[in-house]
Amino acid sequence: MSARVLVLYTGGTVGMEPSPEGYRPMPDFGGRLRETLQRSAGDELPELDVVALERPIDSANLSPLHWQRMAEPLLANWDAYTGFVLLHGTDTMAWSAAALSFILQGTDKPVIFTGSQIPLLQPRSDAPAHLQAALQLAAYHRVPEVGLCFGRHLWRGNRSSKIASQALDAFGSPNYPPLADLAIELQVHPERLLRAPAQQRFIVPAFDPQAVAVLNLYPGISGHVVDALLGCAHVRGLVLRSYGVGNAPEADRSFMQALERASQRGVVLLNTTLCATGPVVQGAYATGSALTQAGVVPGADMTLEAAFAKLHVLLGTETDPDRVRERLGQPLCGELTPAT
């Protein structure tokens, strides 16, 4: 089969145009995208089809329910295309890339997220370069991963984060190197890629948008805050953002007891670090060991986005909280570095 790519527009800046009320979705985005790419890339373009979600979203309005809407057209057309490109708003692109990596575990094809900081048809837009690179990766390179292509790199989707609100190099990967460098030559690093397994494990969970909450630690936090946050019956998982290598105020018994109560009634608690880089090592200090005793699972070096998406997917596919806890500590698709 000759290279053929499905481009899915989910929304975001790349497909916007200015109006008196601010940026709004441009009409006939697919046609304008083709025209722009034809002018800039010409014969280097693979065969491509452009489709859009029925209701494209501003990425700040993203809900876990949208991940199902993104996955469905890919799965419905999986065998017809060499690879897939998803155009997404930058604010929550890393969250969606992480989620799709868990939904499409074992992919043997490239699924590349990209977008832009400047709309496609605006002067100095970064969109054409991102689109060309994403299409090349999806069509002509063996990258069996969900990736995020932006600026000068292709990152593993579940290792990436948005690190700058306005810079054109808006994304980074705090704990894993790039899968490819987008320089004069597009250089893929095969030794950093996942190995495509013998069979796929594609599962689209029934997402409950309220199932997972996030709590950042801060000086003076109390057990009342934990109880208030986890008092909602829908909340079945919590991503805890702790200090340093995974430390929490263990001297505050009300705080620790609130975590223990939540864990005992089946809420799954996952610990990540507030630091920009580095892993959680929960047993390094007594303040971290107390979290283990309270039933909190260490999140290794997962990003917040990966931890949140992984917890959502596991809670949507597993009914036993202990099974969810067990799988949280296992690398499912390259999202964490196992402890040695």
mmCIF file of C-alpha atoms in Angstrom:
data_model
loop_
_atom_site.group_PDB
_atom_site.id
_atom_site.type_symbol
_atom_site.label_atom_id
_atom_site.label_comp_id
_atom_site.label_asym_id
_atom_site.label_seq_id
_atom_site.Cartn_x
_atom_site.Cartn_y
_atom_site.Cartn_z
ATOM 1 C CA MET A 1 0.000 0.000 0.000
ATOM 2 C CA SER A 2 1.354 3.436 -0.901
ATOM 3 C CA ALA A 3 1.681 5.867 1.980
ATOM 4 C CA ARG A 4 -1.709 7.204 3.006
ATOM 5 C CA VAL A 5 -2.405 9.347 6.071
ATOM 6 C CA LEU A 6 -5.642 10.261 7.819
ATOM 7 C CA VAL A 7 -5.584 13.770 9.299
ATOM 8 C CA LEU A 8 -8.113 14.332 12.100
ATOM 9 C CA TYR A 9 -8.803 17.938 13.079
ATOM 10 C CA THR A 10 -10.001 18.012 16.674
ATOM 11 C CA GLY A 11 -9.899 21.801 17.074
ATOM 12 C CA GLY A 12 -7.367 24.337 18.255
ATOM 13 C CA THR A 13 -5.405 27.366 17.086
ATOM 14 C CA VAL A 14 -4.113 25.709 13.920
ATOM 15 C CA GLY A 15 -7.590 25.853 12.345
ATOM 16 C CA MET A 16 -8.607 29.309 13.562
ATOM 17 C CA GLU A 17 -8.901 32.675 11.828
ATOM 18 C CA PRO A 18 -9.280 36.172 13.310
ATOM 19 C CA SER A 19 -12.691 37.795 13.699
ATOM 20 C CA PRO A 20 -13.979 40.896 15.547
ATOM 21 C CA GLU A 21 -14.883 38.590 18.460
ATOM 22 C CA GLY A 22 -11.468 36.898 18.513
ATOM 23 C CA TYR A 23 -10.213 33.719 16.862
ATOM 24 C CA ARG A 24 -12.899 31.381 15.507
ATOM 25 C CA PRO A 25 -12.813 28.141 13.426
ATOM 26 C CA MET A 26 -12.147 28.860 9.764
ATOM 27 C CA PRO A 27 -14.611 27.494 7.181
ATOM 28 C CA ASP A 28 -13.407 24.714 4.861
ATOM 29 C CA PHE A 29 -10.340 24.042 6.984
ATOM 30 C CA GLY A 30 -9.598 20.811 5.115
ATOM 31 C CA GLY A 31 -9.472 22.562 1.743
ATOM 32 C CA ARG A 32 -7.289 25.375 3.023
ATOM 33 C CA LEU A 33 -4.982 22.900 4.703
ATOM 34 C CA ARG A 34 -4.499 21.027 1.438
ATOM 35 C CA GLU A 35 -3.792 24.250 -0.474
ATOM 36 C CA THR A 36 -1.207 25.383 2.073
ATOM 37 C CA LEU A 37 0.557 22.034 2.151
ATOM 38 C CA GLN A 38 0.555 21.739 -1.627
ATOM 39 C CA ARG A 39 2.283 25.119 -1.933
ATOM 40 C CA SER A 40 4.896 24.343 0.708
ATOM 41 C CA ALA A 41 5.507 20.605 0.301
ATOM 42 C CA GLY A 42 4.235 19.676 -3.159
ATOM 43 C CA ASP A 43 5.354 16.243 -4.303
ATOM 44 C CA GLU A 44 6.702 15.335 -0.861
ATOM 45 C CA LEU A 45 3.154 15.004 0.474
ATOM 46 C CA PRO A 46 1.715 11.528 0.994
ATOM 47 C CA GLU A 47 -1.831 10.798 -0.060
ATOM 48 C CA LEU A 48 -4.014 12.194 2.703
ATOM 49 C CA ASP A 49 -7.614 12.527 3.784
ATOM 50 C CA VAL A 50 -8.748 15.275 6.153
ATOM 51 C CA VAL A 51 -11.688 14.801 8.511
ATOM 52 C CA ALA A 52 -12.840 16.754 11.551
ATOM 53 C CA LEU A 53 -14.681 15.998 14.731
ATOM 54 C CA GLU A 54 -18.354 16.823 14.352
ATOM 55 C CA ARG A 55 -17.898 19.583 16.914
ATOM 56 C CA PRO A 56 -14.223 20.646 17.075
ATOM 57 C CA ILE A 57 -13.198 21.751 20.554
ATOM 58 C CA ASP A 58 -11.181 24.549 22.036
ATOM 59 C CA SER A 59 -8.604 22.491 23.890
ATOM 60 C CA ALA A 60 -9.274 24.352 27.145
ATOM 61 C CA ASN A 61 -12.731 22.729 27.040
ATOM 62 C CA LEU A 62 -11.274 19.218 26.779
ATOM 63 C CA SER A 63 -13.005 16.434 28.704
ATOM 64 C CA PRO A 64 -12.008 12.759 28.940
ATOM 65 C CA LEU A 65 -15.154 12.080 26.912
ATOM 66 C CA HIS A 66 -13.428 13.707 23.933
ATOM 67 C CA TRP A 67 -10.727 11.027 24.001
ATOM 68 C CA GLN A 68 -13.313 8.483 22.956
ATOM 69 C CA ARG A 69 -14.398 10.759 20.091
ATOM 70 C CA MET A 70 -10.778 11.047 18.943
ATOM 71 C CA ALA A 71 -10.074 7.325 19.106
ATOM 72 C CA GLU A 72 -13.180 6.136 17.265
ATOM 73 C CA PRO A 73 -12.355 7.482 13.760
ATOM 74 C CA LEU A 74 -8.821 6.106 14.039
ATOM 75 C CA LEU A 75 -10.012 2.628 14.971
ATOM 76 C CA ALA A 76 -12.736 2.665 12.315
ATOM 77 C CA ASN A 77 -10.107 3.385 9.634
ATOM 78 C CA TRP A 78 -7.097 1.622 11.134
ATOM 79 C CA ASP A 79 -6.395 -0.794 8.292
ATOM 80 C CA ALA A 80 -6.880 1.790 5.527
ATOM 81 C CA TYR A 81 -4.001 4.124 6.452
ATOM 82 C CA THR A 82 -0.257 4.010 6.956
ATOM 83 C CA GLY A 83 -0.442 6.482 9.822
ATOM 84 C CA PHE A 84 -2.518 9.157 11.497
ATOM 85 C CA VAL A 85 -2.087 12.846 12.332
ATOM 86 C CA LEU A 86 -4.266 14.545 14.949
ATOM 87 C CA LEU A 87 -4.441 18.341 14.933
ATOM 88 C CA HIS A 88 -5.124 19.556 18.458
ATOM 89 C CA GLY A 89 -5.035 22.734 20.516
ATOM 90 C CA THR A 90 -1.794 23.129 22.404
ATOM 91 C CA ASP A 91 -3.181 23.739 25.905
ATOM 92 C CA THR A 92 -4.225 20.122 26.459
ATOM 93 C CA MET A 93 -2.479 18.349 23.581
ATOM 94 C CA ALA A 94 -0.148 16.446 25.912
ATOM 95 C CA TRP A 95 -3.133 15.218 27.955
ATOM 96 C CA SER A 96 -4.814 13.806 24.838
ATOM 97 C CA ALA A 97 -1.586 12.328 23.484
ATOM 98 C CA ALA A 98 -1.090 10.515 26.793
ATOM 99 C CA ALA A 99 -4.669 9.242 26.808
ATOM 100 C CA LEU A 100 -4.519 7.964 23.225
ATOM 101 C CA SER A 101 -1.255 6.161 23.999
ATOM 102 C CA PHE A 102 -3.062 4.080 26.634
ATOM 103 C CA ILE A 103 -6.116 3.516 24.430
ATOM 104 C CA LEU A 104 -3.928 2.420 21.489
ATOM 105 C CA GLN A 105 -1.487 0.244 23.438
ATOM 106 C CA GLY A 106 0.563 -1.841 21.064
ATOM 107 C CA THR A 107 0.062 0.374 18.031
ATOM 108 C CA ASP A 108 2.118 -0.701 15.044
ATOM 109 C CA LYS A 109 1.502 2.593 13.233
ATOM 110 C CA PRO A 110 2.461 6.226 13.870
ATOM 111 C CA VAL A 111 -0.207 8.338 15.575
ATOM 112 C CA ILE A 112 1.185 11.867 15.620
ATOM 113 C CA PHE A 113 -0.300 14.831 17.472
ATOM 114 C CA THR A 114 0.580 18.328 16.319
ATOM 115 C CA GLY A 115 -0.808 21.836 16.152
ATOM 116 C CA SER A 116 0.504 25.372 16.271
ATOM 117 C CA GLN A 117 0.910 28.473 18.371
ATOM 118 C CA ILE A 118 -0.042 30.677 15.390
ATOM 119 C CA PRO A 119 -3.027 29.849 13.110
ATOM 120 C CA LEU A 120 -2.320 28.181 9.777
ATOM 121 C CA LEU A 121 -3.050 31.199 7.558
ATOM 122 C CA GLN A 122 -1.508 33.882 9.780
ATOM 123 C CA PRO A 123 1.931 35.412 9.040
ATOM 124 C CA ARG A 124 4.843 33.517 10.632
ATOM 125 C CA SER A 125 2.635 30.529 11.385
ATOM 126 C CA ASP A 126 4.463 27.533 12.771
ATOM 127 C CA ALA A 127 1.703 25.252 11.477
ATOM 128 C CA PRO A 128 3.081 24.354 7.996
ATOM 129 C CA ALA A 129 6.406 23.082 9.348
ATOM 130 C CA HIS A 130 4.692 21.048 12.060
ATOM 131 C CA LEU A 131 2.204 19.576 9.601
ATOM 132 C CA GLN A 132 4.858 18.616 7.071
ATOM 133 C CA ALA A 133 6.987 16.933 9.735
ATOM 134 C CA ALA A 134 4.003 15.108 11.226
ATOM 135 C CA LEU A 135 2.899 13.873 7.799
ATOM 136 C CA GLN A 136 6.406 12.654 6.967
ATOM 137 C CA LEU A 137 6.611 10.800 10.273
ATOM 138 C CA ALA A 138 3.163 9.269 9.831
ATOM 139 C CA ALA A 139 3.748 8.220 6.226
ATOM 140 C CA TYR A 140 7.380 7.293 5.778
ATOM 141 C CA HIS A 141 8.905 6.377 9.159
ATOM 142 C CA ARG A 142 8.361 3.349 11.332
ATOM 143 C CA VAL A 143 7.352 5.020 14.579
ATOM 144 C CA PRO A 144 4.976 2.593 16.331
ATOM 145 C CA GLU A 145 3.950 5.127 18.953
ATOM 146 C CA VAL A 146 1.573 7.904 19.828
ATOM 147 C CA GLY A 147 3.876 10.903 19.463
ATOM 148 C CA LEU A 148 3.721 14.668 19.800
ATOM 149 C CA CYS A 149 5.457 16.623 17.047
ATOM 150 C CA PHE A 150 6.170 20.262 17.844
ATOM 151 C CA GLY A 151 9.001 22.738 17.403
ATOM 152 C CA ARG A 152 12.221 20.869 16.756
ATOM 153 C CA HIS A 153 11.295 17.441 18.117
ATOM 154 C CA LEU A 154 9.004 14.451 18.129
ATOM 155 C CA TRP A 155 8.280 13.501 21.728
ATOM 156 C CA ARG A 156 6.659 10.362 23.103
ATOM 157 C CA GLY A 157 3.088 11.463 23.703
ATOM 158 C CA ASN A 158 2.834 10.180 27.258
ATOM 159 C CA ARG A 159 6.165 11.761 28.215
ATOM 160 C CA SER A 160 5.400 15.268 26.968
ATOM 161 C CA SER A 161 4.166 18.456 28.629
ATOM 162 C CA LYS A 162 3.443 21.972 27.474
ATOM 163 C CA ILE A 163 6.248 24.027 29.010
ATOM 164 C CA ALA A 164 5.760 27.491 27.464
ATOM 165 C CA SER A 165 2.613 29.538 26.941
ATOM 166 C CA GLN A 166 3.879 31.611 23.995
ATOM 167 C CA ALA A 167 7.245 30.272 22.809
ATOM 168 C CA LEU A 168 7.210 28.337 19.550
ATOM 169 C CA ASP A 169 9.141 25.479 21.185
ATOM 170 C CA ALA A 170 6.152 24.998 23.453
ATOM 171 C CA PHE A 171 6.615 21.358 24.478
ATOM 172 C CA GLY A 172 9.202 19.323 26.283
ATOM 173 C CA SER A 173 9.728 15.905 27.812
ATOM 174 C CA PRO A 174 11.180 16.155 31.312
ATOM 175 C CA ASN A 175 12.268 12.550 31.759
ATOM 176 C CA TYR A 176 12.702 11.034 28.284
ATOM 177 C CA PRO A 177 14.700 12.151 25.220
ATOM 178 C CA PRO A 178 13.067 13.007 21.879
ATOM 179 C CA LEU A 179 12.067 10.199 19.537
ATOM 180 C CA ALA A 180 13.138 12.302 16.555
ATOM 181 C CA ASP A 181 14.899 15.598 15.863
ATOM 182 C CA LEU A 182 13.427 17.901 13.226
ATOM 183 C CA ALA A 183 16.513 19.572 11.806
ATOM 184 C CA ILE A 184 17.690 19.959 8.188
ATOM 185 C CA GLU A 185 17.278 16.203 8.069
ATOM 186 C CA LEU A 186 14.495 14.474 9.980
ATOM 187 C CA GLN A 187 16.382 12.081 12.268
ATOM 188 C CA VAL A 188 14.477 9.321 14.049
ATOM 189 C CA HIS A 189 16.169 7.592 16.998
ATOM 190 C CA PRO A 190 15.029 3.958 16.665
ATOM 191 C CA GLU A 191 16.736 2.877 19.897
ATOM 192 C CA ARG A 192 14.335 5.139 21.826
ATOM 193 C CA LEU A 193 11.162 3.772 20.247
ATOM 194 C CA LEU A 194 8.808 1.207 21.686
ATOM 195 C CA ARG A 195 8.843 -2.199 20.083
ATOM 196 C CA ALA A 196 5.551 -3.014 18.412
ATOM 197 C CA PRO A 197 4.176 -6.133 20.159
ATOM 198 C CA ALA A 198 2.765 -9.125 18.365
ATOM 199 C CA GLN A 199 -0.792 -7.981 19.024
ATOM 200 C CA GLN A 200 -2.590 -4.764 19.829
ATOM 201 C CA ARG A 201 -4.637 -4.081 22.951
ATOM 202 C CA PHE A 202 -6.966 -1.364 21.754
ATOM 203 C CA ILE A 203 -9.601 -0.560 24.376
ATOM 204 C CA VAL A 204 -11.780 2.548 24.451
ATOM 205 C CA PRO A 205 -13.030 2.866 28.041
ATOM 206 C CA ALA A 206 -16.343 4.335 29.086
ATOM 207 C CA PHE A 207 -14.867 7.484 30.599
ATOM 208 C CA ASP A 208 -16.404 9.194 33.617
ATOM 209 C CA PRO A 209 -15.105 12.791 33.444
ATOM 210 C CA GLN A 210 -15.296 13.147 37.237
ATOM 211 C CA ALA A 211 -13.511 9.896 38.096
ATOM 212 C CA VAL A 212 -10.040 11.404 38.623
ATOM 213 C CA ALA A 213 -9.058 14.470 40.652
ATOM 214 C CA VAL A 214 -5.693 16.213 41.084
ATOM 215 C CA LEU A 215 -4.376 17.676 44.344
ATOM 216 C CA ASN A 216 -1.253 19.834 44.623
ATOM 217 C CA LEU A 217 0.380 19.860 48.039
ATOM 218 C CA TYR A 218 1.138 23.235 49.633
ATOM 219 C CA PRO A 219 2.308 24.323 53.083
ATOM 220 C CA GLY A 220 -0.602 24.160 55.502
ATOM 221 C CA ILE A 221 -2.779 21.732 53.538
ATOM 222 C CA SER A 222 -5.152 19.831 55.831
ATOM 223 C CA GLY A 223 -7.186 16.668 55.891
ATOM 224 C CA HIS A 224 -10.322 18.770 55.431
ATOM 225 C CA VAL A 225 -9.147 19.622 51.914
ATOM 226 C CA VAL A 226 -8.668 15.942 51.067
ATOM 227 C CA ASP A 227 -12.063 15.026 52.517
ATOM 228 C CA ALA A 228 -13.771 17.821 50.598
ATOM 229 C CA LEU A 229 -12.125 16.878 47.302
ATOM 230 C CA LEU A 230 -12.728 13.148 47.653
ATOM 231 C CA GLY A 231 -16.198 13.509 49.131
ATOM 232 C CA CYS A 232 -17.713 13.370 45.646
ATOM 233 C CA ALA A 233 -18.977 9.843 45.012
ATOM 234 C CA HIS A 234 -17.799 10.014 41.392
ATOM 235 C CA VAL A 235 -14.137 10.465 42.356
ATOM 236 C CA ARG A 236 -12.439 7.066 42.255
ATOM 237 C CA GLY A 237 -8.853 8.166 41.737
ATOM 238 C CA LEU A 238 -6.550 10.965 42.857
ATOM 239 C CA VAL A 239 -3.255 12.171 41.403
ATOM 240 C CA LEU A 240 -1.338 13.613 44.342
ATOM 241 C CA ARG A 241 1.328 16.182 43.464
ATOM 242 C CA SER A 242 3.844 15.986 46.289
ATOM 243 C CA TYR A 243 7.117 17.659 47.195
ATOM 244 C CA GLY A 244 10.512 16.559 45.880
ATOM 245 C CA VAL A 245 10.929 12.802 45.566
ATOM 246 C CA GLY A 246 7.415 12.166 46.832
ATOM 247 C CA ASN A 247 7.158 13.721 50.265
ATOM 248 C CA ALA A 248 4.055 14.840 52.165
ATOM 249 C CA PRO A 249 3.327 16.371 55.615
ATOM 250 C CA GLU A 250 3.339 13.099 57.576
ATOM 251 C CA ALA A 251 3.386 15.030 60.869
ATOM 252 C CA ASP A 252 -0.160 16.221 60.133
ATOM 253 C CA ARG A 253 -2.185 13.207 61.230
ATOM 254 C CA SER A 254 -5.464 14.623 59.929
ATOM 255 C CA PHE A 255 -3.978 14.844 56.447
ATOM 256 C CA MET A 256 -2.520 11.335 56.474
ATOM 257 C CA GLN A 257 -5.686 9.852 57.971
ATOM 258 C CA ALA A 258 -7.780 11.476 55.246
ATOM 259 C CA LEU A 259 -5.639 9.720 52.632
ATOM 260 C CA GLU A 260 -5.909 6.425 54.521
ATOM 261 C CA ARG A 261 -9.706 6.691 54.713
ATOM 262 C CA ALA A 262 -9.941 7.362 50.995
ATOM 263 C CA SER A 263 -7.683 4.434 50.127
ATOM 264 C CA GLN A 264 -9.605 2.066 52.411
ATOM 265 C CA ARG A 265 -12.893 2.874 50.699
ATOM 266 C CA GLY A 266 -11.392 2.091 47.280
ATOM 267 C CA VAL A 267 -10.131 5.442 45.998
ATOM 268 C CA VAL A 268 -6.870 4.844 44.100
ATOM 269 C CA LEU A 269 -4.155 7.335 45.104
ATOM 270 C CA LEU A 270 -1.189 7.966 42.780
ATOM 271 C CA ASN A 271 1.818 10.065 43.811
ATOM 272 C CA THR A 272 3.701 12.302 41.353
ATOM 273 C CA THR A 273 6.183 15.077 42.000
ATOM 274 C CA LEU A 274 5.667 18.819 41.794
ATOM 275 C CA CYS A 275 9.223 19.074 40.441
ATOM 276 C CA ALA A 276 9.784 19.627 36.740
ATOM 277 C CA THR A 277 12.094 16.619 36.369
ATOM 278 C CA GLY A 278 12.994 13.463 38.242
ATOM 279 C CA PRO A 279 11.049 10.563 39.738
ATOM 280 C CA VAL A 280 9.087 9.867 42.877
ATOM 281 C CA VAL A 281 11.135 7.666 45.238
ATOM 282 C CA GLN A 282 8.609 7.223 48.003
ATOM 283 C CA GLY A 283 10.867 5.427 50.479
ATOM 284 C CA ALA A 284 13.734 7.917 50.401
ATOM 285 C CA TYR A 285 12.417 9.856 53.426
ATOM 286 C CA ALA A 286 10.040 9.082 56.271
ATOM 287 C CA THR A 287 7.703 11.711 54.840
ATOM 288 C CA GLY A 288 7.419 9.605 51.693
ATOM 289 C CA SER A 289 7.240 6.242 53.433
ATOM 290 C CA ALA A 290 4.171 7.476 55.292
ATOM 291 C CA LEU A 291 2.378 7.791 51.954
ATOM 292 C CA THR A 292 3.123 4.158 51.165
ATOM 293 C CA GLN A 293 1.627 3.150 54.515
ATOM 294 C CA ALA A 294 -1.457 5.221 53.664
ATOM 295 C CA GLY A 295 -1.972 3.229 50.457
ATOM 296 C CA VAL A 296 -0.535 5.734 47.972
ATOM 297 C CA VAL A 297 1.061 4.263 44.816
ATOM 298 C CA PRO A 298 4.383 5.847 43.743
ATOM 299 C CA GLY A 299 4.168 7.247 40.208
ATOM 300 C CA ALA A 300 7.871 6.946 39.288
ATOM 301 C CA ASP A 301 8.727 9.611 36.681
ATOM 302 C CA MET A 302 5.314 9.960 35.056
ATOM 303 C CA THR A 303 4.177 13.410 34.015
ATOM 304 C CA LEU A 304 0.968 14.759 35.479
ATOM 305 C CA GLU A 305 -0.701 14.324 32.090
ATOM 306 C CA ALA A 306 0.337 10.674 31.818
ATOM 307 C CA ALA A 307 -0.624 9.893 35.417
ATOM 308 C CA PHE A 308 -4.050 11.490 34.989
ATOM 309 C CA ALA A 309 -4.769 9.737 31.684
ATOM 310 C CA LYS A 310 -3.449 6.358 32.859
ATOM 311 C CA LEU A 311 -5.596 6.479 35.976
ATOM 312 C CA HIS A 312 -8.654 7.407 33.898
ATOM 313 C CA VAL A 313 -8.087 4.556 31.438
ATOM 314 C CA LEU A 314 -7.446 1.950 34.143
ATOM 315 C CA LEU A 315 -10.493 3.012 36.156
ATOM 316 C CA GLY A 316 -12.511 2.712 32.952
ATOM 317 C CA THR A 317 -11.295 -0.818 32.233
ATOM 318 C CA GLU A 318 -10.704 -2.402 35.661
ATOM 319 C CA THR A 319 -13.262 -2.881 38.441
ATOM 320 C CA ASP A 320 -10.884 -3.959 41.239
ATOM 321 C CA PRO A 321 -9.010 -1.028 42.864
ATOM 322 C CA ASP A 322 -6.135 -3.334 43.813
ATOM 323 C CA ARG A 323 -5.736 -4.333 40.173
ATOM 324 C CA VAL A 324 -5.652 -0.655 39.197
ATOM 325 C CA ARG A 325 -2.980 0.004 41.827
ATOM 326 C CA GLU A 326 -0.900 -2.900 40.537
ATOM 327 C CA ARG A 327 -1.044 -1.747 36.917
ATOM 328 C CA LEU A 328 -0.294 1.876 37.787
ATOM 329 C CA GLY A 329 3.203 0.840 38.807
ATOM 330 C CA GLN A 330 3.821 -1.098 35.589
ATOM 331 C CA PRO A 331 4.995 0.544 32.340
ATOM 332 C CA LEU A 332 2.174 -0.021 29.841
ATOM 333 C CA CYS A 333 3.471 1.955 26.859
ATOM 334 C CA GLY A 334 6.683 3.708 27.836
ATOM 335 C CA GLU A 335 5.118 6.238 30.194
ATOM 336 C CA LEU A 336 7.448 5.523 33.123
ATOM 337 C CA THR A 337 10.947 4.290 33.838
ATOM 338 C CA PRO A 338 10.849 1.112 35.969
ATOM 339 C CA ALA A 339 12.837 1.215 39.201
ATOM 340 C CA THR A 340 16.149 -0.642 38.961
#
